[in-house]
GROMACS .gro file of C-alpha atoms in nm:
model
  362
    1UNK     CA    1  -7.718   6.436   7.229
    2UNK     CA    2  -7.547   6.767   7.177
    3UNK     CA    3  -7.771   7.077   7.164
    4UNK     CA    4  -7.500   7.394   7.230
    5UNK     CA    5  -7.201   7.395   7.291
    6UNK     CA    6  -6.923   7.718   7.410
    7UNK     CA    7  -6.596   7.673   7.375
    8UNK     CA    8  -6.318   7.916   7.536
    9UNK     CA    9  -5.934   7.897   7.448
   10UNK     CA   10  -5.874   7.626   7.230
   11UNK     CA   11  -5.688   7.545   6.941
   12UNK     CA   12  -5.814   7.884   6.713
   13UNK     CA   13  -6.086   7.959   6.942
   14UNK     CA   14  -6.086   8.235   7.209
   15UNK     CA   15  -6.483   8.225   7.207
   16UNK     CA   16  -6.661   8.008   7.035
   17UNK     CA   17  -7.108   7.944   7.087
   18UNK     CA   18  -7.306   7.694   6.834
   19UNK     CA   19  -7.603   7.684   6.946
   20UNK     CA   20  -7.906   7.431   6.795
   21UNK     CA   21  -7.713   7.087   6.665
   22UNK     CA   22  -7.971   6.809   6.527
   23UNK     CA   23  -7.963   6.470   6.480
   24UNK     CA   24  -7.676   6.503   6.189
   25UNK     CA   25  -7.425   6.810   6.138
   26UNK     CA   26  -7.285   6.914   5.877
   27UNK     CA   27  -6.984   7.217   5.871
   28UNK     CA   28  -6.842   7.421   5.581
   29UNK     CA   29  -6.614   7.692   5.642
   30UNK     CA   30  -6.275   7.789   5.432
   31UNK     CA   31  -5.986   7.715   5.571
   32UNK     CA   32  -5.822   7.743   5.895
   33UNK     CA   33  -6.155   7.868   6.001
   34UNK     CA   34  -6.184   7.556   6.277
   35UNK     CA   35  -6.371   7.289   6.104
   36UNK     CA   36  -6.144   6.982   6.238
   37UNK     CA   37  -6.049   7.189   6.581
   38UNK     CA   38  -6.457   7.218   6.667
   39UNK     CA   39  -6.477   6.874   6.599
   40UNK     CA   40  -6.199   6.782   6.844
   41UNK     CA   41  -6.380   7.041   7.102
   42UNK     CA   42  -6.685   6.769   7.055
   43UNK     CA   43  -6.487   6.500   7.089
   44UNK     CA   44  -6.332   6.575   7.427
   45UNK     CA   45  -6.654   6.694   7.541
   46UNK     CA   46  -6.795   6.329   7.483
   47UNK     CA   47  -6.540   6.183   7.615
   48UNK     CA   48  -6.281   6.328   7.824
   49UNK     CA   49  -5.998   6.100   7.887
   50UNK     CA   50  -5.603   6.067   7.782
   51UNK     CA   51  -5.648   5.895   7.503
   52UNK     CA   52  -5.883   6.148   7.380
   53UNK     CA   53  -5.569   6.401   7.407
   54UNK     CA   54  -5.299   6.185   7.279
   55UNK     CA   55  -5.526   6.069   6.966
   56UNK     CA   56  -5.595   6.380   6.848
   57UNK     CA   57  -5.209   6.517   6.916
   58UNK     CA   58  -5.185   6.227   6.583
   59UNK     CA   59  -5.449   6.345   6.404
   60UNK     CA   60  -5.284   6.690   6.444
   61UNK     CA   61  -4.956   6.386   6.359
   62UNK     CA   62  -4.718   6.557   6.608
   63UNK     CA   63  -4.440   6.381   6.687
   64UNK     CA   64  -4.304   6.197   6.990
   65UNK     CA   65  -4.005   6.295   6.900
   66UNK     CA   66  -4.141   6.731   6.964
   67UNK     CA   67  -4.238   6.616   7.283
   68UNK     CA   68  -3.914   6.460   7.399
   69UNK     CA   69  -3.723   6.720   7.312
   70UNK     CA   70  -3.896   7.064   7.390
   71UNK     CA   71  -4.114   6.857   7.695
   72UNK     CA   72  -4.241   7.224   7.787
   73UNK     CA   73  -4.392   7.269   7.441
   74UNK     CA   74  -4.568   6.925   7.463
   75UNK     CA   75  -4.917   7.043   7.524
   76UNK     CA   76  -4.861   7.409   7.396
   77UNK     CA   77  -5.123   7.365   6.983
   78UNK     CA   78  -5.427   7.286   7.256
   79UNK     CA   79  -5.437   7.637   7.342
   80UNK     CA   80  -5.580   7.937   7.235
   81UNK     CA   81  -5.250   8.124   7.059
   82UNK     CA   82  -5.062   7.831   7.259
   83UNK     CA   83  -5.109   8.029   7.597
   84UNK     CA   84  -5.138   7.801   7.872
   85UNK     CA   85  -5.217   8.065   8.164
   86UNK     CA   86  -5.547   8.027   7.997
   87UNK     CA   87  -5.782   7.737   8.089
   88UNK     CA   88  -5.966   7.543   7.798
   89UNK     CA   89  -6.347   7.535   7.912
   90UNK     CA   90  -6.550   7.335   7.646
   91UNK     CA   91  -6.989   7.356   7.749
   92UNK     CA   92  -7.182   7.162   7.603
   93UNK     CA   93  -7.587   7.154   7.720
   94UNK     CA   94  -7.710   6.832   7.572
   95UNK     CA   95  -8.039   6.786   7.442
   96UNK     CA   96  -8.179   6.577   7.792
   97UNK     CA   97  -8.100   6.876   7.921
   98UNK     CA   98  -7.848   6.811   8.151
   99UNK     CA   99  -7.494   7.026   8.094
  100UNK     CA  100  -7.136   6.944   8.131
  101UNK     CA  101  -6.817   7.157   8.134
  102UNK     CA  102  -6.445   7.017   8.058
  103UNK     CA  103  -6.200   7.193   8.183
  104UNK     CA  104  -5.826   7.168   8.073
  105UNK     CA  105  -5.518   7.293   8.154
  106UNK     CA  106  -5.173   7.286   8.200
  107UNK     CA  107  -4.917   7.229   8.531
  108UNK     CA  108  -4.563   7.278   8.552
  109UNK     CA  109  -4.573   7.360   8.907
  110UNK     CA  110  -4.510   6.966   8.925
  111UNK     CA  111  -4.342   6.829   9.291
  112UNK     CA  112  -4.654   7.046   9.420
  113UNK     CA  113  -4.892   6.879   9.238
  114UNK     CA  114  -4.715   6.501   9.355
  115UNK     CA  115  -4.650   6.653   9.665
  116UNK     CA  116  -5.085   6.712   9.706
  117UNK     CA  117  -5.131   6.400   9.513
  118UNK     CA  118  -4.978   6.196   9.665
  119UNK     CA  119  -4.927   6.308  10.050
  120UNK     CA  120  -5.135   6.038  10.229
  121UNK     CA  121  -4.940   5.688  10.036
  122UNK     CA  122  -4.573   5.746   9.977
  123UNK     CA  123  -4.603   5.319   9.756
  124UNK     CA  124  -4.774   5.517   9.521
  125UNK     CA  125  -4.607   5.836   9.515
  126UNK     CA  126  -4.284   5.604   9.456
  127UNK     CA  127  -4.463   5.371   9.153
  128UNK     CA  128  -4.537   5.687   9.010
  129UNK     CA  129  -4.208   5.819   9.019
  130UNK     CA  130  -4.068   5.475   8.844
  131UNK     CA  131  -4.202   5.538   8.544
  132UNK     CA  132  -3.959   5.839   8.558
  133UNK     CA  133  -3.665   5.762   8.678
  134UNK     CA  134  -3.698   6.031   8.934
  135UNK     CA  135  -3.870   6.366   8.949
  136UNK     CA  136  -3.699   6.600   8.779
  137UNK     CA  137  -3.755   6.410   8.504
  138UNK     CA  138  -4.144   6.537   8.436
  139UNK     CA  139  -4.188   6.884   8.297
  140UNK     CA  140  -4.563   6.904   8.271
  141UNK     CA  141  -4.863   6.779   8.372
  142UNK     CA  142  -5.220   6.826   8.128
  143UNK     CA  143  -5.503   6.796   8.372
  144UNK     CA  144  -5.887   6.681   8.283
  145UNK     CA  145  -6.174   6.801   8.463
  146UNK     CA  146  -6.515   6.747   8.374
  147UNK     CA  147  -6.845   6.819   8.595
  148UNK     CA  148  -7.187   6.781   8.453
  149UNK     CA  149  -7.513   6.973   8.675
  150UNK     CA  150  -7.567   6.664   8.839
  151UNK     CA  151  -7.254   6.731   9.030
  152UNK     CA  152  -7.067   6.391   8.928
  153UNK     CA  153  -6.733   6.516   8.849
  154UNK     CA  154  -6.360   6.354   8.744
  155UNK     CA  155  -6.048   6.475   8.671
  156UNK     CA  156  -5.768   6.283   8.469
  157UNK     CA  157  -5.431   6.368   8.362
  158UNK     CA  158  -5.156   6.268   8.111
  159UNK     CA  159  -4.807   6.329   8.194
  160UNK     CA  160  -4.513   6.479   7.965
  161UNK     CA  161  -4.166   6.390   8.078
  162UNK     CA  162  -3.834   6.523   7.909
  163UNK     CA  163  -3.782   6.129   7.867
  164UNK     CA  164  -4.082   6.125   7.648
  165UNK     CA  165  -4.290   5.907   7.928
  166UNK     CA  166  -4.700   5.979   7.919
  167UNK     CA  167  -4.812   5.843   8.184
  168UNK     CA  168  -5.206   5.816   8.235
  169UNK     CA  169  -5.440   5.885   8.575
  170UNK     CA  170  -5.728   5.560   8.619
  171UNK     CA  171  -5.965   5.800   8.754
  172UNK     CA  172  -6.137   5.845   8.367
  173UNK     CA  173  -6.488   5.607   8.343
  174UNK     CA  174  -6.415   5.341   8.121
  175UNK     CA  175  -6.729   5.412   7.920
  176UNK     CA  176  -6.668   5.601   7.564
  177UNK     CA  177  -6.947   5.757   7.401
  178UNK     CA  178  -6.743   5.943   7.096
  179UNK     CA  179  -6.603   5.798   6.784
  180UNK     CA  180  -6.343   6.004   6.610
  181UNK     CA  181  -6.245   5.925   6.237
  182UNK     CA  182  -6.036   6.179   6.105
  183UNK     CA  183  -5.940   6.269   5.773
  184UNK     CA  184  -5.659   6.073   5.631
  185UNK     CA  185  -5.582   5.802   5.880
  186UNK     CA  186  -5.688   5.428   5.786
  187UNK     CA  187  -5.801   5.201   6.088
  188UNK     CA  188  -5.594   4.929   6.003
  189UNK     CA  189  -5.731   4.578   5.925
  190UNK     CA  190  -5.726   4.395   6.265
  191UNK     CA  191  -5.947   4.652   6.387
  192UNK     CA  192  -6.139   4.655   6.111
  193UNK     CA  193  -6.219   4.302   6.117
  194UNK     CA  194  -6.335   4.303   6.491
  195UNK     CA  195  -6.567   4.562   6.444
  196UNK     CA  196  -6.727   4.371   6.172
  197UNK     CA  197  -6.743   4.070   6.262
  198UNK     CA  198  -6.929   4.260   6.616
  199UNK     CA  199  -7.131   4.438   6.347
  200UNK     CA  200  -7.281   4.046   6.176
  201UNK     CA  201  -7.327   3.918   6.537
  202UNK     CA  202  -7.561   4.153   6.551
  203UNK     CA  203  -7.668   4.094   6.237
  204UNK     CA  204  -7.553   4.451   6.039
  205UNK     CA  205  -7.344   4.335   5.823
  206UNK     CA  206  -7.549   4.386   5.566
  207UNK     CA  207  -7.514   4.794   5.581
  208UNK     CA  208  -7.205   4.738   5.518
  209UNK     CA  209  -7.239   4.538   5.164
  210UNK     CA  210  -7.537   4.808   5.120
  211UNK     CA  211  -7.310   5.133   5.175
  212UNK     CA  212  -7.034   4.958   4.956
  213UNK     CA  213  -7.327   4.858   4.658
  214UNK     CA  214  -7.295   5.283   4.688
  215UNK     CA  215  -6.916   5.355   4.582
  216UNK     CA  216  -6.925   5.000   4.377
  217UNK     CA  217  -7.259   4.817   4.238
  218UNK     CA  218  -7.022   4.576   4.148
  219UNK     CA  219  -6.954   4.373   4.510
  220UNK     CA  220  -7.242   4.134   4.608
  221UNK     CA  221  -7.074   4.008   4.935
  222UNK     CA  222  -6.813   4.157   5.220
  223UNK     CA  223  -6.674   3.839   5.496
  224UNK     CA  224  -6.424   3.857   5.729
  225UNK     CA  225  -6.129   3.539   5.774
  226UNK     CA  226  -5.858   3.501   6.016
  227UNK     CA  227  -5.663   3.333   5.838
  228UNK     CA  228  -5.311   3.490   5.945
  229UNK     CA  229  -5.395   3.902   5.982
  230UNK     CA  230  -5.761   3.909   6.069
  231UNK     CA  231  -5.908   4.077   5.736
  232UNK     CA  232  -6.237   4.182   5.534
  233UNK     CA  233  -6.241   4.012   5.215
  234UNK     CA  234  -6.488   4.180   4.972
  235UNK     CA  235  -6.612   3.962   4.699
  236UNK     CA  236  -6.749   4.138   4.321
  237UNK     CA  237  -6.967   3.947   4.120
  238UNK     CA  238  -6.777   3.682   3.870
  239UNK     CA  239  -6.470   3.705   4.108
  240UNK     CA  240  -6.282   3.608   4.335
  241UNK     CA  241  -6.271   3.675   4.707
  242UNK     CA  242  -6.012   4.046   4.781
  243UNK     CA  243  -5.889   4.196   5.093
  244UNK     CA  244  -6.083   4.511   5.169
  245UNK     CA  245  -5.706   4.662   5.192
  246UNK     CA  246  -5.643   4.596   4.821
  247UNK     CA  247  -5.914   4.825   4.773
  248UNK     CA  248  -5.917   5.235   4.778
  249UNK     CA  249  -5.947   5.451   5.065
  250UNK     CA  250  -6.282   5.560   4.978
  251UNK     CA  251  -6.455   5.207   5.081
  252UNK     CA  252  -6.156   5.147   5.336
  253UNK     CA  253  -6.284   5.513   5.492
  254UNK     CA  254  -6.682   5.427   5.473
  255UNK     CA  255  -6.621   5.034   5.532
  256UNK     CA  256  -6.542   5.254   5.940
  257UNK     CA  257  -6.722   5.547   5.855
  258UNK     CA  258  -7.038   5.298   5.864
  259UNK     CA  259  -6.905   4.975   6.120
  260UNK     CA  260  -6.894   5.334   6.377
  261UNK     CA  261  -7.246   5.399   6.331
  262UNK     CA  262  -7.426   5.053   6.380
  263UNK     CA  263  -7.194   4.914   6.628
  264UNK     CA  264  -7.207   5.180   6.911
  265UNK     CA  265  -7.586   5.296   6.964
  266UNK     CA  266  -7.685   5.657   7.125
  267UNK     CA  267  -7.339   5.783   7.062
  268UNK     CA  268  -7.172   6.052   6.909
  269UNK     CA  269  -7.019   6.011   6.561
  270UNK     CA  270  -6.693   6.298   6.431
  271UNK     CA  271  -6.641   6.276   6.098
  272UNK     CA  272  -6.339   6.498   5.900
  273UNK     CA  273  -6.390   6.578   5.569
  274UNK     CA  274  -6.662   6.296   5.467
  275UNK     CA  275  -6.623   6.349   5.113
  276UNK     CA  276  -6.302   6.244   5.098
  277UNK     CA  277  -6.288   5.975   4.793
  278UNK     CA  278  -6.659   5.936   4.754
  279UNK     CA  279  -6.770   6.033   4.399
  280UNK     CA  280  -7.020   6.247   4.371
  281UNK     CA  281  -7.258   6.015   4.177
  282UNK     CA  282  -7.316   5.814   4.556
  283UNK     CA  283  -7.290   6.104   4.727
  284UNK     CA  284  -7.701   6.128   4.806
  285UNK     CA  285  -7.726   5.773   4.841
  286UNK     CA  286  -7.456   5.730   5.108
  287UNK     CA  287  -7.641   6.085   5.268
  288UNK     CA  288  -7.914   5.860   5.286
  289UNK     CA  289  -7.766   5.557   5.446
  290UNK     CA  290  -7.644   5.801   5.707
  291UNK     CA  291  -7.980   5.921   5.779
  292UNK     CA  292  -8.143   5.589   5.862
  293UNK     CA  293  -7.901   5.473   6.044
  294UNK     CA  294  -7.816   5.808   6.245
  295UNK     CA  295  -8.206   5.822   6.312
  296UNK     CA  296  -8.261   5.470   6.431
  297UNK     CA  297  -7.972   5.409   6.595
  298UNK     CA  298  -7.984   5.718   6.795
  299UNK     CA  299  -7.669   5.836   6.665
  300UNK     CA  300  -7.538   6.200   6.678
  301UNK     CA  301  -7.332   6.265   6.406
  302UNK     CA  302  -7.095   6.584   6.294
  303UNK     CA  303  -6.880   6.614   5.967
  304UNK     CA  304  -6.694   6.868   5.784
  305UNK     CA  305  -6.684   6.901   5.449
  306UNK     CA  306  -6.580   7.112   5.144
  307UNK     CA  307  -6.739   7.055   4.891
  308UNK     CA  308  -7.063   7.235   4.707
  309UNK     CA  309  -7.140   6.848   4.560
  310UNK     CA  310  -7.140   6.677   4.900
  311UNK     CA  311  -7.349   7.014   5.110
  312UNK     CA  312  -7.570   6.967   4.775
  313UNK     CA  313  -7.613   6.545   4.876
  314UNK     CA  314  -7.675   6.658   5.187
  315UNK     CA  315  -7.939   6.875   5.159
  316UNK     CA  316  -8.120   6.624   4.871
  317UNK     CA  317  -8.099   6.345   5.062
  318UNK     CA  318  -8.227   6.557   5.385
  319UNK     CA  319  -8.564   6.625   5.202
  320UNK     CA  320  -8.685   6.234   5.306
  321UNK     CA  321  -8.580   6.330   5.680
  322UNK     CA  322  -8.730   6.656   5.752
  323UNK     CA  323  -8.600   6.865   6.110
  324UNK     CA  324  -8.326   6.638   6.142
  325UNK     CA  325  -8.028   6.797   6.057
  326UNK     CA  326  -7.932   7.135   5.966
  327UNK     CA  327  -7.542   7.337   5.843
  328UNK     CA  328  -7.321   7.515   6.041
  329UNK     CA  329  -7.097   7.748   5.850
  330UNK     CA  330  -6.778   7.821   6.035
  331UNK     CA  331  -6.657   8.251   5.933
  332UNK     CA  332  -6.448   8.511   6.062
  333UNK     CA  333  -6.686   8.808   6.242
  334UNK     CA  334  -6.641   9.097   5.965
  335UNK     CA  335  -6.550   9.362   6.204
  336UNK     CA  336  -6.399   9.140   6.468
  337UNK     CA  337  -6.189   8.825   6.311
  338UNK     CA  338  -6.304   8.589   6.575
  339UNK     CA  339  -6.439   8.270   6.478
  340UNK     CA  340  -6.859   8.279   6.461
  341UNK     CA  341  -7.094   7.984   6.374
  342UNK     CA  342  -7.391   7.989   6.135
  343UNK     CA  343  -7.665   7.791   6.174
  344UNK     CA  344  -7.895   7.704   5.900
  345UNK     CA  345  -8.208   7.427   5.842
  346UNK     CA  346  -8.200   7.254   5.498
  347UNK     CA  347  -8.411   7.496   5.304
  348UNK     CA  348  -8.275   7.815   5.435
  349UNK     CA  349  -7.909   7.611   5.307
  350UNK     CA  350  -8.089   7.460   5.000
  351UNK     CA  351  -8.203   7.844   4.885
  352UNK     CA  352  -7.800   7.957   4.957
  353UNK     CA  353  -7.692   7.743   4.705
  354UNK     CA  354  -7.932   7.805   4.429
  355UNK     CA  355  -7.878   8.156   4.458
  356UNK     CA  356  -7.497   8.042   4.455
  357UNK     CA  357  -7.444   8.223   4.828
  358UNK     CA  358  -7.153   8.061   5.031
  359UNK     CA  359  -7.207   7.735   5.153
  360UNK     CA  360  -6.829   7.597   5.104
  361UNK     CA  361  -6.515   7.673   5.182
  362UNK     CA  362  -6.233   7.659   4.937
   0.00000   0.00000   0.00000
């Protein structure tokens, strides 16, 4: 689990430090203070892989057509003030006493990079060039370097070309220990069904039903079928089964959240705008499920919100789980204008809410 994080030159952060994370962490703040960016930095530190970079571009809705039109600007938005001359550093202190540093930088001296990487293996160089029909079409390389205080390290990369092609280095480890749930993207029916079947195999599918009942108490069953496209079906009392895809975004999102939890012990779960689609009357029960599962499965949760009701529910549910959670408000320093993180425990947060102190963004 992550205890502290330091972020340099990433997105809207020139230098952000956030300390004393707990098992469940709720992040609030006004618009454009970096709530999503903080989740992205945590994701990159936990899973420093090419797929992480590419998925974050998807989260930001950065189109591949833009990269093809302006390939030299493919990676700009990852850097503070779009300044690629300053490397990104994301350093996390973990609760087991170890630490991990992620460095991200762009190399535009591509020909030198290729010569250095393949100086003793012409066959590999030729295979690499074949992806791009020659080195002249390659524009830039973004490197992701990771190292720990135990001196374990690796480096991986993504290559951007004028033809919009991307190559991924195979040096990254295969293991992933973090999941990111954006505020707007719905998981595909096929992938959701696969996750549900994993949970069912491990006798965890009942957790999905409990969460669904938090939204709709008439739901009495959840099953999966592979007639045509694999699909999760939901049954209401006295009604026929219906595909989950026909229900609203809220219930699909809840399924994604719960399945990410129950299928990934000892991991990190990042949820952007956790309140989306969940009625305020159901939020305490929903948080109670998250508290219970996070503690049982050793999953660290980071979630953002704009909702005062969701923050109040976070406090109310958290009273049953002492010392399991913390609240972080991202705001701008009154003098410097730089983004800072203010930590509150549940008692302090509860006091702030009851005395009409600012604890959310509008």
